Coordinates of C-alpha atoms and ligand atoms in Angstrom, one line a residue:
X22 CA 32.8 -12.6 -7.0
X23 CA 30.5 -14.2 -9.5
X24 CA 27.2 -15.8 -8.5
X25 CA 24.9 -17.9 -10.7
X26 CA 21.2 -18.0 -10.2
X27 CA 18.0 -18.5 -12.2
X28 CA 16.3 -15.2 -11.5
X29 CA 18.0 -12.1 -10.2
X30 CA 15.5 -9.8 -8.4
X31 CA 16.4 -6.1 -8.0
X32 CA 14.6 -4.5 -5.1
X33 CA 13.3 -5.9 -1.8
X34 CA 10.0 -4.1 -1.6
X35 CA 6.7 -6.0 -1.7
X36 CA 7.2 -6.9 -5.4
X37 CA 10.7 -8.3 -5.1
X38 CA 10.1 -10.2 -1.8
X39 CA 6.8 -11.7 -2.9
X40 CA 8.3 -12.8 -6.2
X41 CA 11.3 -14.4 -4.3
X42 CA 8.8 -16.4 -2.2
X43 CA 6.7 -17.5 -5.1
X44 CA 9.7 -18.7 -7.0
X45 CA 11.0 -20.5 -3.9
X46 CA 7.7 -22.4 -3.6
X47 CA 8.2 -23.5 -7.2
X48 CA 11.8 -24.6 -6.6
X49 CA 13.2 -21.7 -8.6
X50 CA 16.4 -20.1 -7.4
X51 CA 16.8 -16.3 -7.0
X52 CA 19.1 -13.7 -5.6
X53 CA 17.6 -10.5 -4.3
X54 CA 19.6 -7.3 -4.4
X55 CA 18.4 -4.2 -2.4
X56 CA 20.3 -1.0 -2.1
X57 CA 18.9 0.2 1.2
X58 CA 19.3 -1.3 4.7
X59 CA 17.0 -3.8 6.2
X60 CA 15.8 -1.3 8.8
X61 CA 15.2 1.4 6.2
X62 CA 13.1 -0.9 4.1
X63 CA 11.0 -2.0 7.0
X64 CA 10.5 1.4 8.7
X65 CA 9.6 3.3 5.6
X66 CA 5.9 4.3 6.1
X67 CA 3.7 3.4 3.2
X68 CA 0.2 2.4 2.4
X69 CA -1.8 -0.2 4.3
X70 CA -4.8 -1.6 2.4
X71 CA -4.7 -5.2 1.1
X72 CA -7.3 -6.3 -1.4
X73 CA -9.0 -9.7 -0.8
X74 CA -6.9 -11.2 -3.6
X75 CA -3.6 -9.9 -2.0
X76 CA -4.6 -11.5 1.3
X77 CA -5.5 -14.8 -0.4
X78 CA -2.2 -14.7 -2.3
X79 CA -0.2 -14.2 0.9
X80 CA -2.2 -17.0 2.6
X81 CA -1.5 -19.3 -0.4
X82 CA 2.2 -18.4 -0.2
X83 CA 2.4 -19.2 3.5
X84 CA 3.3 -15.7 4.6
X85 CA 0.1 -14.6 6.2
X86 CA 0.7 -15.4 9.9
X87 CA 1.3 -11.7 10.9
X88 CA -1.5 -10.5 8.8
X89 CA -3.9 -13.0 10.2
X90 CA -2.9 -12.0 13.7
X91 CA -2.8 -8.2 13.4
X92 CA -4.5 -7.3 10.2
X93 CA -7.9 -5.5 10.6
X94 CA -10.6 -6.8 8.3
X95 CA -12.8 -4.0 7.0
X96 CA -16.2 -4.7 5.5
X97 CA -16.7 -1.3 4.0
X98 CA -15.6 2.3 3.7
X99 CA -17.4 5.7 4.3
X100 CA -17.6 8.4 1.7
X101 CA -18.2 11.8 3.3
X102 CA -19.3 15.0 1.7
X103 CA -21.5 18.0 2.6
X104 CA -20.9 17.0 6.2
X105 CA -22.4 13.6 6.0
X106 CA -20.9 10.1 6.0
X107 CA -22.3 7.4 3.7
X108 CA -21.4 3.7 4.2
X109 CA -20.5 1.3 1.4
X110 CA -20.8 -2.3 2.5
X111 CA -18.3 -4.6 0.6
X112 CA -19.4 -8.2 1.5
X113 CA -23.0 -7.4 0.7
X114 CA -22.1 -5.9 -2.7
X115 CA -19.3 -8.3 -3.7
X116 CA -20.5 -11.7 -2.6
X117 CA -18.6 -11.7 0.7
X118 CA -15.3 -9.9 -0.1
X119 CA -13.6 -7.4 2.2
X120 CA -10.2 -5.6 2.6
X121 CA -7.6 -5.9 5.3
X122 CA -5.8 -3.0 6.8
X123 CA -2.2 -4.1 7.5
X124 CA 0.8 -1.7 7.1
X125 CA 3.0 -2.3 4.1
X126 CA 6.0 -2.1 6.4
X127 CA 4.6 -5.1 8.3
X128 CA 4.1 -6.9 5.0
X129 CA 7.7 -6.3 4.2
X130 CA 8.9 -7.3 7.6
X131 CA 7.0 -10.6 7.3
X132 CA 8.3 -11.3 3.8
X133 CA 12.0 -10.6 4.8
X134 CA 11.6 -13.1 7.7
X135 CA 10.2 -15.6 5.2
X136 CA 13.0 -15.0 2.8
X137 CA 15.7 -15.4 5.5
X138 CA 14.0 -18.7 6.5
X139 CA 14.5 -20.1 2.9
X140 CA 18.3 -19.4 3.2
X141 CA 18.3 -18.0 -0.3
X142 CA 20.4 -14.9 -0.8
X143 CA 19.1 -11.4 0.0
X144 CA 21.7 -8.6 -0.1
X145 CA 20.9 -5.3 1.7
X146 CA 22.9 -2.1 1.2
X147 CA 24.2 -3.2 -2.2
X148 CA 25.9 -0.3 -3.8
X149 CA 26.0 0.9 -7.5
X150 CA 23.5 -1.7 -8.7
X151 CA 23.4 -2.1 -12.5
X152 CA 21.9 -4.5 -15.0
X153 CA 23.3 -5.5 -18.3
X154 CA 23.1 -7.9 -21.3
X155 CA 19.4 -7.6 -21.2
X156 CA 18.8 -8.8 -24.7
X157 CA 21.0 -11.8 -24.3
X158 CA 20.0 -15.2 -22.7
X159 CA 22.5 -14.5 -19.8
X160 CA 21.7 -11.1 -18.4
X161 CA 23.8 -9.8 -15.5
X162 CA 23.4 -7.7 -12.3
X163 CA 26.5 -6.0 -10.9
X164 CA 26.8 -4.3 -7.5
X165 CA 29.3 -3.7 -4.7
X166 CA 28.8 -5.4 -1.4
X167 CA 31.0 -5.0 1.6
X168 CA 33.6 -3.3 -0.6
X169 CA 33.8 -6.2 -3.1
X170 CA 32.5 -6.2 -6.7
X171 CA 29.7 -8.8 -7.3
X172 CA 28.4 -10.2 -10.5
X173 CA 25.1 -12.2 -10.7
X174 CA 24.7 -14.2 -13.9
X175 CA 21.1 -15.3 -14.4
X176 CA 18.4 -16.4 -16.9
X177 CA 16.1 -13.5 -16.1
X178 CA 16.1 -10.2 -14.2
X179 CA 13.0 -9.0 -12.3
X180 CA 13.1 -5.3 -12.0
X181 CA 11.2 -4.8 -8.7
X182 CA 13.1 -1.6 -7.7
X183 CA 10.3 0.8 -7.5
X184 CA 9.6 4.1 -9.3
X185 CA 13.1 5.5 -8.7
X186 CA 15.0 2.3 -9.4
X187 CA 17.6 1.6 -12.1
X188 CA 15.9 -1.2 -14.1
X189 CA 13.4 0.9 -16.1
X190 CA 16.0 3.5 -17.0
X191 CA 18.3 0.7 -18.2
X192 CA 15.9 -0.1 -21.1
X193 CA 17.2 1.6 -24.3
X194 CA 15.5 4.9 -25.3
X195 CA 12.5 4.5 -27.6
X196 CA 11.4 1.0 -26.4
X197 CA 8.9 2.1 -23.7
X198 CA 5.8 4.1 -24.1
X199 CA 5.3 6.3 -21.1
X200 CA 1.8 7.4 -20.0
X201 CA 1.7 9.9 -17.2
X202 CA -0.5 12.3 -15.3
X203 CA 0.8 14.6 -12.5
X204 CA -1.9 15.9 -10.1
X205 CA -1.9 19.5 -8.9
X206 CA -1.9 18.4 -5.2
X207 CA -0.1 16.1 -2.8
X208 CA -1.0 14.3 0.5
X209 CA 0.2 15.4 3.9
X210 CA 0.1 12.1 5.9
X211 CA 0.5 11.6 9.7
X212 CA 0.6 8.7 12.1
X213 CA -0.9 9.6 15.5
X214 CA -1.0 7.8 18.8
X215 CA -4.8 7.9 19.0
X216 CA -7.4 5.1 19.0
X217 CA -9.2 5.1 15.6
X218 CA -12.6 6.8 16.2
X219 CA -14.2 4.8 13.3
X220 CA -13.9 1.1 12.6
X221 CA -13.6 1.8 8.8
X222 CA -11.9 4.3 6.5
X223 CA -13.5 7.7 5.8
X224 CA -12.8 9.4 2.5
X225 CA -13.9 13.0 2.7
X226 CA -14.5 15.7 0.0
X227 CA -14.7 19.1 1.9
X228 CA -14.8 22.6 0.6
X229 CA -11.2 23.0 1.7
X230 CA -10.1 19.8 -0.1
X231 CA -9.7 16.1 0.4
X232 CA -9.1 14.3 3.7
X233 CA -8.7 10.6 4.6
X234 CA -9.2 8.8 7.9
X235 CA -7.3 5.5 8.2
X236 CA -5.5 3.5 10.8
X237 CA -2.7 1.0 11.5
X238 CA -3.8 -0.7 14.7
X239 CA -6.4 -0.3 17.5
X240 CA -4.0 2.4 19.0
X241 CA -2.7 4.1 15.9
X242 CA -4.6 6.5 13.5
X243 CA -3.3 7.4 10.1
X244 CA -4.7 10.6 8.5
X245 CA -4.1 12.4 5.2
X246 CA -4.9 15.9 3.9
X247 CA -4.8 17.3 0.4
X248 CA -2.1 20.0 0.2
X249 CA -0.3 21.8 -2.7
X250 CA 2.1 19.3 -4.4
X251 CA 5.3 21.2 -3.4
X252 CA 4.1 21.9 0.2
X253 CA 6.9 21.8 2.8
X254 CA 6.1 19.8 5.9
X255 CA 7.9 22.5 7.9
X256 CA 5.0 24.8 7.2
X257 CA 2.7 22.6 9.3
X258 CA 2.9 22.6 13.1
X259 CA 1.2 19.7 14.8
X260 CA -1.6 22.1 16.0
X261 CA -2.1 23.4 12.4
X262 CA -2.4 19.8 11.2
X263 CA -5.0 18.9 13.8
X264 CA -7.0 22.1 13.1
X265 CA -7.2 21.3 9.4
X266 CA -7.9 17.6 9.9
X267 CA -10.8 18.3 12.2
X268 CA -12.1 21.1 10.0
X269 CA -12.3 18.9 7.0
X270 CA -13.4 15.6 8.7
X271 CA -15.9 16.5 11.4
X272 CA -19.4 15.6 10.2
X273 CA -22.7 17.1 11.1
X274 CA -23.5 14.2 13.5
X275 CA -20.3 15.2 15.5
X276 CA -18.0 12.4 14.3
X277 CA -14.3 13.3 14.1
X278 CA -10.9 11.7 14.5
X279 CA -9.4 11.3 18.0
X280 CA -6.4 13.5 18.6
X281 CA -3.1 12.1 19.8
X282 CA 0.7 12.6 19.6
X283 CA 1.9 12.8 16.0
X284 CA 4.8 10.3 15.6
X285 CA 5.4 10.7 11.8
X286 CA 4.5 13.3 9.2
X287 CA 5.4 13.8 5.5
X288 CA 4.2 15.1 2.2
X289 CA 4.0 13.0 -1.0
X290 CA 3.2 14.1 -4.5
X291 CA 0.7 12.2 -6.5
X292 CA 1.0 10.8 -10.0
X293 CA -0.4 8.2 -12.4
X294 CA 2.3 6.5 -14.5
X295 CA 2.5 3.5 -16.8
X296 CA 5.6 2.3 -18.7
X297 CA 4.7 -0.2 -21.5
X298 CA 5.6 -2.9 -22.3
X299 CA 6.7 -4.1 -18.8
X300 CA 9.5 -6.0 -20.4
X301 CA 12.7 -5.6 -22.4
X302 CA 14.5 -8.8 -23.5
X303 CA 15.1 -10.8 -20.3
X304 CA 14.3 -7.9 -18.0
X305 CA 10.7 -8.0 -16.6
X306 CA 9.4 -5.0 -14.6
X307 CA 7.0 -5.5 -11.8
X308 CA 5.2 -3.2 -9.3
X309 CA 6.1 0.5 -8.9
X310 CA 9.1 0.1 -11.4
X311 CA 6.5 -0.2 -14.1
X312 CA 3.5 1.8 -12.8
X313 CA 2.5 4.3 -10.1
X314 CA -1.1 5.1 -9.0
X315 CA -2.2 8.0 -6.9
X316 CA -2.9 6.5 -3.4
X317 CA -6.6 7.4 -3.3
X318 CA -7.7 3.9 -4.6
X319 CA -5.2 2.1 -2.3
X320 CA -4.0 0.1 -5.3
X321 CA -0.1 0.4 -5.3
X322 CA 0.8 -2.6 -3.2
X323 CA -2.0 -4.7 -4.6
X324 CA -0.9 -4.1 -8.2
X325 CA 2.6 -5.2 -7.2
X326 CA 1.1 -8.4 -5.9
X327 CA -0.9 -9.1 -9.0
X328 CA 2.1 -8.5 -11.3
X329 CA 4.1 -11.0 -9.2
X330 CA 1.5 -13.7 -9.5
X331 CA 1.6 -13.3 -13.3
X332 CA 5.4 -13.2 -13.4
X333 CA 5.7 -16.2 -11.1
X334 CA 3.4 -18.2 -13.3
X335 CA 5.4 -17.2 -16.4
X336 CA 8.7 -18.2 -14.9
X337 CA 7.2 -21.5 -13.6
X338 CA 6.1 -22.1 -17.2
X339 CA 9.6 -21.5 -18.5
X340 CA 11.4 -23.8 -16.0
X341 CA 8.6 -26.4 -15.9
X342 CA 7.8 -26.7 -19.6
X343 CA 10.7 -24.9 -21.3
X344 CA 8.2 -22.5 -22.8
X345 CA 8.5 -18.7 -23.3
X346 CA 4.7 -18.5 -24.0
X347 CA 3.7 -17.2 -20.6
X348 CA 6.7 -14.8 -20.4
X349 CA 5.6 -13.4 -23.8
X350 CA 2.1 -12.8 -22.4
X351 CA 3.3 -11.2 -19.2
X352 CA 3.2 -7.5 -20.1
X353 CA -0.2 -7.6 -21.8
X354 CA -1.8 -9.7 -19.0
X355 CA -0.5 -7.3 -16.3
X356 CA -1.4 -4.2 -18.2
X357 CA -5.1 -5.1 -18.5
X358 CA -5.4 -5.1 -14.8
X359 CA -3.0 -2.2 -14.3
X360 CA -5.1 0.1 -16.6
X361 CA -8.3 -0.8 -14.8
X362 CA -6.7 0.1 -11.5
X363 CA -5.3 3.3 -13.1
X364 CA -8.7 4.3 -14.2
X365 CA -10.2 3.6 -10.7
X366 CA -7.4 5.5 -8.9
X367 CA -7.7 8.4 -11.3
X368 CA -11.5 8.4 -10.7
X369 CA -11.3 8.3 -6.9
X370 CA -8.7 11.0 -7.0
X371 CA -10.5 13.4 -9.3
X372 CA -13.8 12.9 -7.6
X373 CA -12.5 13.5 -4.1
X374 CA -10.0 16.3 -4.5
X375 CA -10.4 20.0 -5.3
X376 CA -8.2 21.2 -8.2
X377 CA -6.8 24.7 -8.3
X378 CA -8.2 25.2 -11.8
X379 CA -11.7 23.7 -11.2
X380 CA -14.8 25.7 -12.0
X381 CA -18.0 25.9 -10.0
X382 CA -19.5 23.5 -12.5
X383 CA -16.7 21.0 -11.9
X384 CA -17.4 21.1 -8.1
X385 CA -21.1 20.6 -8.5
X386 CA -20.5 17.7 -10.8
X387 CA -18.2 16.1 -8.1
X388 CA -21.0 16.5 -5.5
X389 CA -23.5 14.9 -8.0
X390 CA -21.0 12.1 -8.6
X391 CA -20.8 11.4 -4.9
X392 CA -24.5 11.7 -4.4
X393 CA -25.1 9.2 -7.2
X394 CA -22.4 6.9 -5.9
X395 CA -23.8 6.8 -2.4
X396 CA -27.5 6.5 -3.4
X397 CA -27.3 4.0 -6.2
X398 CA -26.8 0.3 -5.5
X399 CA -25.3 -0.1 -9.0
X400 CA -22.8 2.7 -8.4
X401 CA -21.9 1.4 -4.9
X402 CA -21.4 -2.1 -6.3
X403 CA -19.0 -0.8 -9.0
X404 CA -16.9 1.0 -6.3
X405 CA -17.0 -2.0 -4.0
X406 CA -15.9 -4.6 -6.6
X407 CA -13.0 -2.3 -7.6
X408 CA -12.0 -1.4 -4.1
X409 CA -11.8 -5.1 -2.9
X410 CA -9.9 -5.8 -6.1
X411 CA -10.8 -7.0 -9.6
X412 CA -10.0 -10.6 -10.3
X413 CA -6.4 -11.7 -11.0
X414 CA -5.7 -12.4 -14.7
X415 CA -4.3 -15.9 -13.9
X416 CA -5.2 -18.6 -11.4
X417 CA -3.2 -19.4 -8.2
X418 CA -3.0 -23.0 -9.5
X419 CA -1.3 -22.0 -12.7
X420 CA 1.4 -20.2 -10.5
X421 CA 2.0 -23.4 -8.5
X422 CA -0.2 -22.4 -5.5
X423 CA -3.2 -24.0 -3.9
X424 CA -6.2 -21.6 -4.0
Ligands
APR8 N1 19.1 -1.2 -6.5 C1 18.5 -2.1 -5.6 N2 17.3 -1.8 -5.0 C2 16.7 -0.7 -5.3 C3 17.3 0.3 -6.2 C4 18.5 0.0 -6.8 N3 19.1 0.8 -7.6 N4 16.5 1.4 -6.2 C5 15.4 1.1 -5.4 N5 15.6 -0.1 -4.9 C6 14.7 -0.7 -3.9 C7 14.0 0.2 -2.9 O1 14.9 0.6 -1.9 C8 12.8 -0.6 -2.5 O2 13.1 -1.3 -1.3 O3 13.6 -1.4 -4.5 C9 12.5 -1.5 -3.6 C10 11.2 -1.1 -4.3 O4 10.2 -1.2 -3.4 P1 8.8 -0.3 -3.5 O5 9.2 1.1 -3.9 O6 8.1 -0.6 -2.3 O7 8.1 -0.9 -4.8 P2 7.3 -2.3 -5.0 O8 8.0 -3.4 -4.4 O9 7.0 -2.3 -6.5 O10 5.9 -2.1 -4.2 C11 4.9 -1.3 -4.6 O11 5.3 0.2 -2.8 O12 5.5 2.5 -3.4 C12 4.8 1.5 -2.7 O13 2.6 2.3 -2.6 C13 3.5 1.5 -3.4 O14 2.4 -0.1 -2.3 C14 3.1 0.1 -3.4 C15 4.3 -0.7 -3.4
PHB9 C1 -3.5 4.2 4.4 O1 -4.0 3.7 5.4 O2 -2.3 4.5 4.4 C2 -4.3 4.4 3.2 C3 -5.6 3.9 3.2 C4 -6.3 4.2 2.0 C5 -5.8 4.8 1.0 C6 -4.5 5.3 1.0 C7 -3.7 5.0 2.1 O3 -6.5 5.1 -0.1

């Protein structure tokens, strides 16, 4: 079967779904092709911090009902070291901005609902997805659906298929420059049926390594521990996890997370990765397909959202004015913001984790970094403005949205 559309979107994660919605609002047709099932895409446990700009974007796109109902507005974070928590207040330091804690799986659920309401096509469980004719004006996406071969002919392909997708590897060798850093640790993450014992996130540097206190709802706590990158989750009984969490997180004033039944646990490795440019011919990469950040800065989902804003504007420019100008600017505009988020995520990661090869000097420097951070208004302002999110590179209006 052959389908014809304007933009073929590969991947129904936050990047692909947000782009589909933004194009829809601009009257631009798209087909979304996802290789996993709807349930898998929704249930996959991922990050949960939305920058102010991501919240504003979802509001402007009319997909914020869930987030306005169940999202938790956080006006700061705690940084904890040497047994003491230090608060950083966002609105005070950023002219009123904050973050919202709302699980990425909820974001994806809401976006799938919005997509289905538009009646525009979204294929789950597409098999053997491939992209072709990328340097022509009529690129194609091929896949098998319900046993039948499908071809989508389009003007542009948006590669929103994440880090392990097929779009980036379809670009001929030698075109992309790859920038990468692999960290010598990973995160063991859990979800627990326990009321959050703090209203805001707590990032901890402890002698024994990093730990993070977060949450998903008034009844669910989300916690992370630094572990070796190849650690098997089978090495960690629930009791061992709680022992280590409490050991790293308990502060001298007695604060600690509440304990509850662990409902999910997994280990993820950490890396920084950028592929540039984020384009080859008529294929445009967005989100994790083009870049990965370590989760310490909570930037992954937010970068996907800012790429989509720039790509949506560029496609609107093409269909509205017949101009390639904004498409030609796409990669450079995105990468400016991506690199600043990379730098921030690398800094948060290196300042808050213990490296196997660090020296005693390195550790004292980390403590001094955190002491400076939590005692200087200038340093706290720098963290706050990056944590709530640096400004988007383009306006909402230019992408066809009301601010
Ligand atoms: N064909 C079709 N879809 C694919 C293929 C393929 N060959 N390979 C992967 N996909 C799908 C994945 O199943 C997933 O649903 O592409 C989607 C990519 O979604 P994400 O990995 O969530 O990436 P993105 O939309 O860029 O969102 C970035 O996700 O990884 C987190 O923390 C990261 O928050 C960030 C966000
Ligand atoms: C999360 O809640 O999953 C979370 C929060 C902050 C981070 C990373 C993950 O930096």
